[in-house]
PDB file of C-alpha atoms and ligand atoms in Angstrom:
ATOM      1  CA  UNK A  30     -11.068 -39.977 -29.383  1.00 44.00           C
ATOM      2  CA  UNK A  31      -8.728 -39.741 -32.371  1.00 50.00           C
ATOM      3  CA  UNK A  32      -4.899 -41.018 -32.183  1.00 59.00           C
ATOM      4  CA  UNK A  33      -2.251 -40.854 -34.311  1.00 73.00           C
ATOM      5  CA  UNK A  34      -1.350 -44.073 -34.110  1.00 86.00           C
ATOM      6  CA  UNK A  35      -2.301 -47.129 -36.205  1.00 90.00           C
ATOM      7  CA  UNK A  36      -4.865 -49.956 -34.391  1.00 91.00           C
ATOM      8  CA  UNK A  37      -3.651 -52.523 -32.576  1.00 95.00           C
ATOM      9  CA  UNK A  38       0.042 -50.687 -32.058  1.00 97.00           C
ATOM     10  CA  UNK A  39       1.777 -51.031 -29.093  1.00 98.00           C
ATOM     11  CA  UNK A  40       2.720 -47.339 -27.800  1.00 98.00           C
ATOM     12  CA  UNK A  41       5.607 -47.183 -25.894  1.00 98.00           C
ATOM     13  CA  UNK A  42       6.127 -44.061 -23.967  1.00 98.00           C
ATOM     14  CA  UNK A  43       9.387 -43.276 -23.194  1.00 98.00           C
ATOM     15  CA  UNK A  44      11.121 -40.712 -20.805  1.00 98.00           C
ATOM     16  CA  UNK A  45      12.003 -39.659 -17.289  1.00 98.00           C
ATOM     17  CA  UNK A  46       9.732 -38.775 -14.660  1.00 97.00           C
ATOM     18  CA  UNK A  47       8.439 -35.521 -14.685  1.00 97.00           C
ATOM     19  CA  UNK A  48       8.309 -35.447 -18.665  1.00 97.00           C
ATOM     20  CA  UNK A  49       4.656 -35.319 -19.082  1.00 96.00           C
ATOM     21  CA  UNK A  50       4.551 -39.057 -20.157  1.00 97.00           C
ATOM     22  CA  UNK A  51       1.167 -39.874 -17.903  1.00 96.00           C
ATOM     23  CA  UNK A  52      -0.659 -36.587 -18.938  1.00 95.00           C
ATOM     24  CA  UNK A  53       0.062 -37.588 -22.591  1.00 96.00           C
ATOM     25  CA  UNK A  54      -1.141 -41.045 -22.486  1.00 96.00           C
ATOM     26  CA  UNK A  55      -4.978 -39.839 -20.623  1.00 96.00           C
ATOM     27  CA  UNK A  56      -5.430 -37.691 -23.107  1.00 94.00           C
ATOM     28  CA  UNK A  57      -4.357 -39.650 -26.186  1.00 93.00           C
ATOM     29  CA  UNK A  58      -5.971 -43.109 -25.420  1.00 94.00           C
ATOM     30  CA  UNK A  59      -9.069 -43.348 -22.936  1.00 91.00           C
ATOM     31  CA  UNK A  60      -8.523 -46.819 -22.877  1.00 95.00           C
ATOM     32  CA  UNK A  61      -5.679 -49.225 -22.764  1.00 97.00           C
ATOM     33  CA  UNK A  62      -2.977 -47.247 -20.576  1.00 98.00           C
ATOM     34  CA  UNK A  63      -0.934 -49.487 -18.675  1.00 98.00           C
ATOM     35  CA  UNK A  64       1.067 -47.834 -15.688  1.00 98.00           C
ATOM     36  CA  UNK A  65       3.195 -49.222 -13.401  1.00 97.00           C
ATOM     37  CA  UNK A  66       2.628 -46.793 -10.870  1.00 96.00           C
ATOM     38  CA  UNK A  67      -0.680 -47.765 -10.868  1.00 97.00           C
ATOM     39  CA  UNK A  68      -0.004 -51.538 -10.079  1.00 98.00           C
ATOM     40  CA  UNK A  69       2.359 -50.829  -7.692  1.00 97.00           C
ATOM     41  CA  UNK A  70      -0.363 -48.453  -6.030  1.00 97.00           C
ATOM     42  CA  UNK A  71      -2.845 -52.053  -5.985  1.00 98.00           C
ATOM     43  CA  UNK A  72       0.003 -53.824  -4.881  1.00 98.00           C
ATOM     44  CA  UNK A  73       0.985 -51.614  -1.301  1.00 97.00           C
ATOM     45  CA  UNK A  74      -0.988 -48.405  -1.249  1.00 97.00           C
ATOM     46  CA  UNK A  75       2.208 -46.724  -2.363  1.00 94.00           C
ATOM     47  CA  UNK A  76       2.860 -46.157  -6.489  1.00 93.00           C
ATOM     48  CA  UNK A  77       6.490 -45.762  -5.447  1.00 90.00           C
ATOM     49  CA  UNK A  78       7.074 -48.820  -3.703  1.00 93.00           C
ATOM     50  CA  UNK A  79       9.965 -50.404  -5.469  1.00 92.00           C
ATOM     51  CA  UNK A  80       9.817 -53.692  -4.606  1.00 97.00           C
ATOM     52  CA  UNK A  81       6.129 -54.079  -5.963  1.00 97.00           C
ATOM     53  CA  UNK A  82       7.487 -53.606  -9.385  1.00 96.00           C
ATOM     54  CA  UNK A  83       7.990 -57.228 -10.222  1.00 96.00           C
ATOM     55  CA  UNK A  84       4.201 -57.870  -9.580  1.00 98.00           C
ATOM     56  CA  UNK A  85       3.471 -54.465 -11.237  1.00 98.00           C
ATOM     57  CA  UNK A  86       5.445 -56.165 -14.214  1.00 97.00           C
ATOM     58  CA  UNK A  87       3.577 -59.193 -14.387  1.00 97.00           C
ATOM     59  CA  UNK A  88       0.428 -57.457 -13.930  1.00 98.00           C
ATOM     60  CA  UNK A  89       1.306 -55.137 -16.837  1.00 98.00           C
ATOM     61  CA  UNK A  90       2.314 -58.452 -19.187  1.00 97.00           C
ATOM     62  CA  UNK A  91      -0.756 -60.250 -18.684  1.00 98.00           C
ATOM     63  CA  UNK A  92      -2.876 -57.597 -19.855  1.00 98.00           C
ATOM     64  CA  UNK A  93      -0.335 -56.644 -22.560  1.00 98.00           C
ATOM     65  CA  UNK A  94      -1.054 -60.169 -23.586  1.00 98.00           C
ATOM     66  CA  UNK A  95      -4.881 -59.805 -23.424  1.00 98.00           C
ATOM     67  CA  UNK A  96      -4.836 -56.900 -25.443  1.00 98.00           C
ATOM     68  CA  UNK A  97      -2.317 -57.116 -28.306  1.00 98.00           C
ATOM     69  CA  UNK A  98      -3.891 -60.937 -28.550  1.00 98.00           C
ATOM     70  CA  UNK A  99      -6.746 -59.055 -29.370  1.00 98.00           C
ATOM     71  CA  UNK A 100      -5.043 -56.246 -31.578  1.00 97.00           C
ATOM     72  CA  UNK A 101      -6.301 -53.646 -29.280  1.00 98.00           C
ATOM     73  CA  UNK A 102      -4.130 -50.425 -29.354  1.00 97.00           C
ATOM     74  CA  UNK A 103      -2.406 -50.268 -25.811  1.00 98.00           C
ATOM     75  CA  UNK A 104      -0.049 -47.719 -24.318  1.00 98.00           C
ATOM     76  CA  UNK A 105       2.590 -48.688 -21.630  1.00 98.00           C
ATOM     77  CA  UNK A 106       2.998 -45.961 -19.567  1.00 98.00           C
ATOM     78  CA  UNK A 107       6.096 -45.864 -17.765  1.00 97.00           C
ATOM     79  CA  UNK A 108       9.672 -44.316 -17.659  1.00 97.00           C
ATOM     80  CA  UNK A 109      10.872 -47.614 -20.307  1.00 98.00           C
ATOM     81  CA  UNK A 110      14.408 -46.272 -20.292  1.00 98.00           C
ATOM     82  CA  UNK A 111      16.079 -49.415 -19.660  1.00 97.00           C
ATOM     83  CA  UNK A 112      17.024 -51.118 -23.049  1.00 98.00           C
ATOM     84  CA  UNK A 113      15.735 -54.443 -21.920  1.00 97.00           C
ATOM     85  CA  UNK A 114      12.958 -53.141 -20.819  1.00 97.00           C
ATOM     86  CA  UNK A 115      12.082 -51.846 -24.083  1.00 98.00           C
ATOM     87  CA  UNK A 116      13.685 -55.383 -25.727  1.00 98.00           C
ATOM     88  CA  UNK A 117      11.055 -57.245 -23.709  1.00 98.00           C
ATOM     89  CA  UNK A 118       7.679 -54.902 -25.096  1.00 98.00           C
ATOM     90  CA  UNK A 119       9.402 -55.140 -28.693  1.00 98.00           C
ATOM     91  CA  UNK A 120       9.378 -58.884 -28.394  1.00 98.00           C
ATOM     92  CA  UNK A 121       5.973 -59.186 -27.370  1.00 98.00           C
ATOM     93  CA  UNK A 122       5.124 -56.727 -30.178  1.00 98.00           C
ATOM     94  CA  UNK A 123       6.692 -59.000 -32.486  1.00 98.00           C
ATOM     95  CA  UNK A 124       5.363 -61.947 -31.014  1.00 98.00           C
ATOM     96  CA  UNK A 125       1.366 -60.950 -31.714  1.00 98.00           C
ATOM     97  CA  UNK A 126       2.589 -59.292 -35.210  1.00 97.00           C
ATOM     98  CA  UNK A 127       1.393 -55.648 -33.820  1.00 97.00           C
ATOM     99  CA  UNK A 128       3.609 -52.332 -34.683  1.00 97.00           C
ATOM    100  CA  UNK A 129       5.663 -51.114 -31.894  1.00 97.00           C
ATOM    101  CA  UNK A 130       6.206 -47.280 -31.472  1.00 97.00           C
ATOM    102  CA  UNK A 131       7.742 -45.450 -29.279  1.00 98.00           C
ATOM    103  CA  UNK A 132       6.500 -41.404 -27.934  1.00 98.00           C
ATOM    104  CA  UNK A 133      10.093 -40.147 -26.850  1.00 98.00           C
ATOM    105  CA  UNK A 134       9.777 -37.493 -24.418  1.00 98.00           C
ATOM    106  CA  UNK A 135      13.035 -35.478 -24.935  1.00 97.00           C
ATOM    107  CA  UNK A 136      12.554 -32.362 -22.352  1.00 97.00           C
ATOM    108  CA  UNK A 137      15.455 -30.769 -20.641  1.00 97.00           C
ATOM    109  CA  UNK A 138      16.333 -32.153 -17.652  1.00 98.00           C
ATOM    110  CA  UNK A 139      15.026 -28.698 -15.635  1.00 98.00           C
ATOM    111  CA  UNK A 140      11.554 -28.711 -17.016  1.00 97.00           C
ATOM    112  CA  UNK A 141      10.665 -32.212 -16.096  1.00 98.00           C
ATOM    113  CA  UNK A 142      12.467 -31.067 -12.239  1.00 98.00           C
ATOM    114  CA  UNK A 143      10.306 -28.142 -12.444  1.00 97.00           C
ATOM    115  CA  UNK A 144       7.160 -30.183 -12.976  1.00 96.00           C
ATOM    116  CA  UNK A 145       8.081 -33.253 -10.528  1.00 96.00           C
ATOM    117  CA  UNK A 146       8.318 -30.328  -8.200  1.00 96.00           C
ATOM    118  CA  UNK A 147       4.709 -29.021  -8.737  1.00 95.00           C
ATOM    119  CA  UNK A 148       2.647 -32.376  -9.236  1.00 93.00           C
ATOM    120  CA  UNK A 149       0.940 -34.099  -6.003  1.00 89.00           C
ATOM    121  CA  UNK A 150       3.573 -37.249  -5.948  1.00 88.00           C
ATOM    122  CA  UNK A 151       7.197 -36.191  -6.791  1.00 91.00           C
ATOM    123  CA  UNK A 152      10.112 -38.863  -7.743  1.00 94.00           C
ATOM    124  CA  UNK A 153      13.416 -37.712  -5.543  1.00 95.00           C
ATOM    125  CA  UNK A 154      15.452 -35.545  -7.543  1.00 96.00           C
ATOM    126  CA  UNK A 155      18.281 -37.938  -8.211  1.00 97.00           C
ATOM    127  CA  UNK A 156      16.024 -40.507  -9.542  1.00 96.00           C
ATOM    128  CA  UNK A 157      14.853 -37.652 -11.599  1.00 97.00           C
ATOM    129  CA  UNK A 158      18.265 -36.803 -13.038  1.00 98.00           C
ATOM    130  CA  UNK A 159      19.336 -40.677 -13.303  1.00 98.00           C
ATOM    131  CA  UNK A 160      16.599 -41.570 -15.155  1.00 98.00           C
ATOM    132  CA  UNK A 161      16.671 -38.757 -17.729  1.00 98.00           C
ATOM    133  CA  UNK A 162      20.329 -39.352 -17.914  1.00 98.00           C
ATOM    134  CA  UNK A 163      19.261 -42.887 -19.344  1.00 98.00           C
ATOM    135  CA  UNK A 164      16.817 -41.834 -21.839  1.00 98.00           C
ATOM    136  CA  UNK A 165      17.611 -42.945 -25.412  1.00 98.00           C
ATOM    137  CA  UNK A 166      17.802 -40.723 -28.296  1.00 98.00           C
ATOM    138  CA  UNK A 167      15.385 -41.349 -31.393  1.00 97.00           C
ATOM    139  CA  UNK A 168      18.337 -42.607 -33.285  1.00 97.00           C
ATOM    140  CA  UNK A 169      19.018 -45.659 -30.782  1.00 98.00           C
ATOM    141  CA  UNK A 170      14.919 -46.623 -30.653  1.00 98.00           C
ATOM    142  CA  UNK A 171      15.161 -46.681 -34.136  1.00 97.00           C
ATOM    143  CA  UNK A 172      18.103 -49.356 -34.540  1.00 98.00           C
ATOM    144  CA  UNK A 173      16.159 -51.593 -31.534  1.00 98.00           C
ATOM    145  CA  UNK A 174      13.695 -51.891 -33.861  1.00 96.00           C
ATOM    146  CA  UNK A 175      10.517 -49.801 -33.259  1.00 97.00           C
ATOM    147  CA  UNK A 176       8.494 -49.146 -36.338  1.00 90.00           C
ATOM    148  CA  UNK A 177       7.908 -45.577 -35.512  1.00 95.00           C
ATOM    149  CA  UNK A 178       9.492 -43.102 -33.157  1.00 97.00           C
ATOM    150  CA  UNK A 179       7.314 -40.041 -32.307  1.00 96.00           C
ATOM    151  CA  UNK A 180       9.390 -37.409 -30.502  1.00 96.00           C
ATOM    152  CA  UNK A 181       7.841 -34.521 -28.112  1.00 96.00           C
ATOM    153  CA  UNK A 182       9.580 -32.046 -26.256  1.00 93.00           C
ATOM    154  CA  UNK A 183       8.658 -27.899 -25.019  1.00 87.00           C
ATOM    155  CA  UNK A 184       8.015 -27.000 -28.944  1.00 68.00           C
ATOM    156  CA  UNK A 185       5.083 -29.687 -28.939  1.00 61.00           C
ATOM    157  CA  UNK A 186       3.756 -29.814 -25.268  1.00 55.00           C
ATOM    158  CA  UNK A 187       2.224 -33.457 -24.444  1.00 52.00           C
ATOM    159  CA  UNK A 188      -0.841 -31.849 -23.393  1.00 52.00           C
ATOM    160  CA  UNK A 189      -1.431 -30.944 -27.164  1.00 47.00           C
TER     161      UNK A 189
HETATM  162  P1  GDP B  24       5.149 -38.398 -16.107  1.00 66.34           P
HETATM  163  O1  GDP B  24       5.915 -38.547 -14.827  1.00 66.34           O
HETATM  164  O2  GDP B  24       6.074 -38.429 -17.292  1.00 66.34           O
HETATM  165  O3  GDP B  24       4.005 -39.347 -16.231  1.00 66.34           O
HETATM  166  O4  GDP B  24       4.560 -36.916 -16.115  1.00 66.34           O
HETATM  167  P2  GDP B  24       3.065 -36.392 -15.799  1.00 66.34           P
HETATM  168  O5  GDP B  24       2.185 -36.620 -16.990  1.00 66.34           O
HETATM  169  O6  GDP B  24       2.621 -36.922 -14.487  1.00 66.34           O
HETATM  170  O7  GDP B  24       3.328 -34.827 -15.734  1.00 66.34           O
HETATM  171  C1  GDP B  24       4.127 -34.267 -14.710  1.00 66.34           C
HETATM  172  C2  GDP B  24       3.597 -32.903 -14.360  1.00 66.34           C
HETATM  173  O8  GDP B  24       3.754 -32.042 -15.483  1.00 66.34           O
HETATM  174  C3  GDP B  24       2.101 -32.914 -14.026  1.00 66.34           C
HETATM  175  O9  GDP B  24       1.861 -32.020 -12.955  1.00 66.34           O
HETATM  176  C4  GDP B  24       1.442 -32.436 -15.305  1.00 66.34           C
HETATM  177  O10 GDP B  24       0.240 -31.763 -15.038  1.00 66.34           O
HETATM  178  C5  GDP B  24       2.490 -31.511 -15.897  1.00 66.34           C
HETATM  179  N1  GDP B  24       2.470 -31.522 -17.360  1.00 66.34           N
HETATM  180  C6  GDP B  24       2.295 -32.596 -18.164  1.00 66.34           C
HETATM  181  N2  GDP B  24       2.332 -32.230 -19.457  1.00 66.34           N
HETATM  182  C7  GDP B  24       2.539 -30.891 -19.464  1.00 66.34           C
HETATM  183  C8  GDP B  24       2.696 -29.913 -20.525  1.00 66.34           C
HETATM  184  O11 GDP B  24       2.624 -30.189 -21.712  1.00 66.34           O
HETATM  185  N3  GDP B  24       2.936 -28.640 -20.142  1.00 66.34           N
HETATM  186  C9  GDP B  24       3.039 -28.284 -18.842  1.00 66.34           C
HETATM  187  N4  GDP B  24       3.290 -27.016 -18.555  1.00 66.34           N
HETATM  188  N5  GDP B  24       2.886 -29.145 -17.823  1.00 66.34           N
HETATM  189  C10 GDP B  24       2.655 -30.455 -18.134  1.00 66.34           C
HETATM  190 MG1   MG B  25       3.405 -40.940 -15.063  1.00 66.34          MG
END
């Protein structure tokens, strides 16, 4: 399938729960979509278990290793609203010479309640809100350093 984005970059989704982030990702790269969710799933049975994240975390860096070694595209899949989060994926960009960009998800705060609220597994509301209180604008991604910032919000649904 085609993508928009150059071989070998690493794709950083970023955005709150709810935002469409996952749905994006299947359809835009059939291969190479990292999730935490789903590690922490393997972990304990349970993709919300919290304290499975630092194995989910290592899991996700030794196969970010494998692939950007090998300068295969690869999507990371998860909320990445932290700023050192997104310091450590920029460094291991860096570090292998591959171009970091970032997908910012920028939906209103009601929409991505409105879809936690219909999906199968739904994030508590006030991690919901927290997280997509945290989410950067395309301004700050661009002065951390990514190469390109994609932005997608209602006008260009992430099922597109
Ligand atoms: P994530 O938490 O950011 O990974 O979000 P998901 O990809 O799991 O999407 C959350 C819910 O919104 C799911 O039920 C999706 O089917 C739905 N969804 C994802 N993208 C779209 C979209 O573009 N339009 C609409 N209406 N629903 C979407
Ligand atoms: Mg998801």
């Amino acid at each position: 399938m085609e993508t928009p984005y150059a071989p070998g970059s690493l794709v950083v989704l970023i955005g709150s729960p709810g935002a469409g982030k996952s749905t994006y990702a299947r359809r835009h790269f059939p291969t190479g979509r990292l999730c935490l969710d789903d590690f922490r799933e393997m972990a304990t049975d349970e993709a919300a278990d919290q304290s499975a994240t630092p194995t989910a975390a290592q899991i996700q860096n030794l196969l970010l290793d494998a692939r950007l070694a090998r300068g295969l595209t690869t999507v990371v899949d998860s909320t990445n609203v932290l700023p050192h989060v997104r310091a450590g994926l920029l460094a291991r960009a860096r570090y292998y010479q591959r171009p970091a960009v970032a997908v910012l998800f920028e939906l209103p705060l009601a929409d991505c309640l409105a879809r936690n609220n219909a999906r199968a597994r739904q994030v508590p509301q006030n991690v919901v809100r927290e997280l997509h209180q945290m989410t950067p604008t395309a301004e700050q991604l661009a002065a951390e350093g990514f190469a390109s910032i994609r932005t997608i919000g209602l006008c260009e649904p992430a099922r597109r």
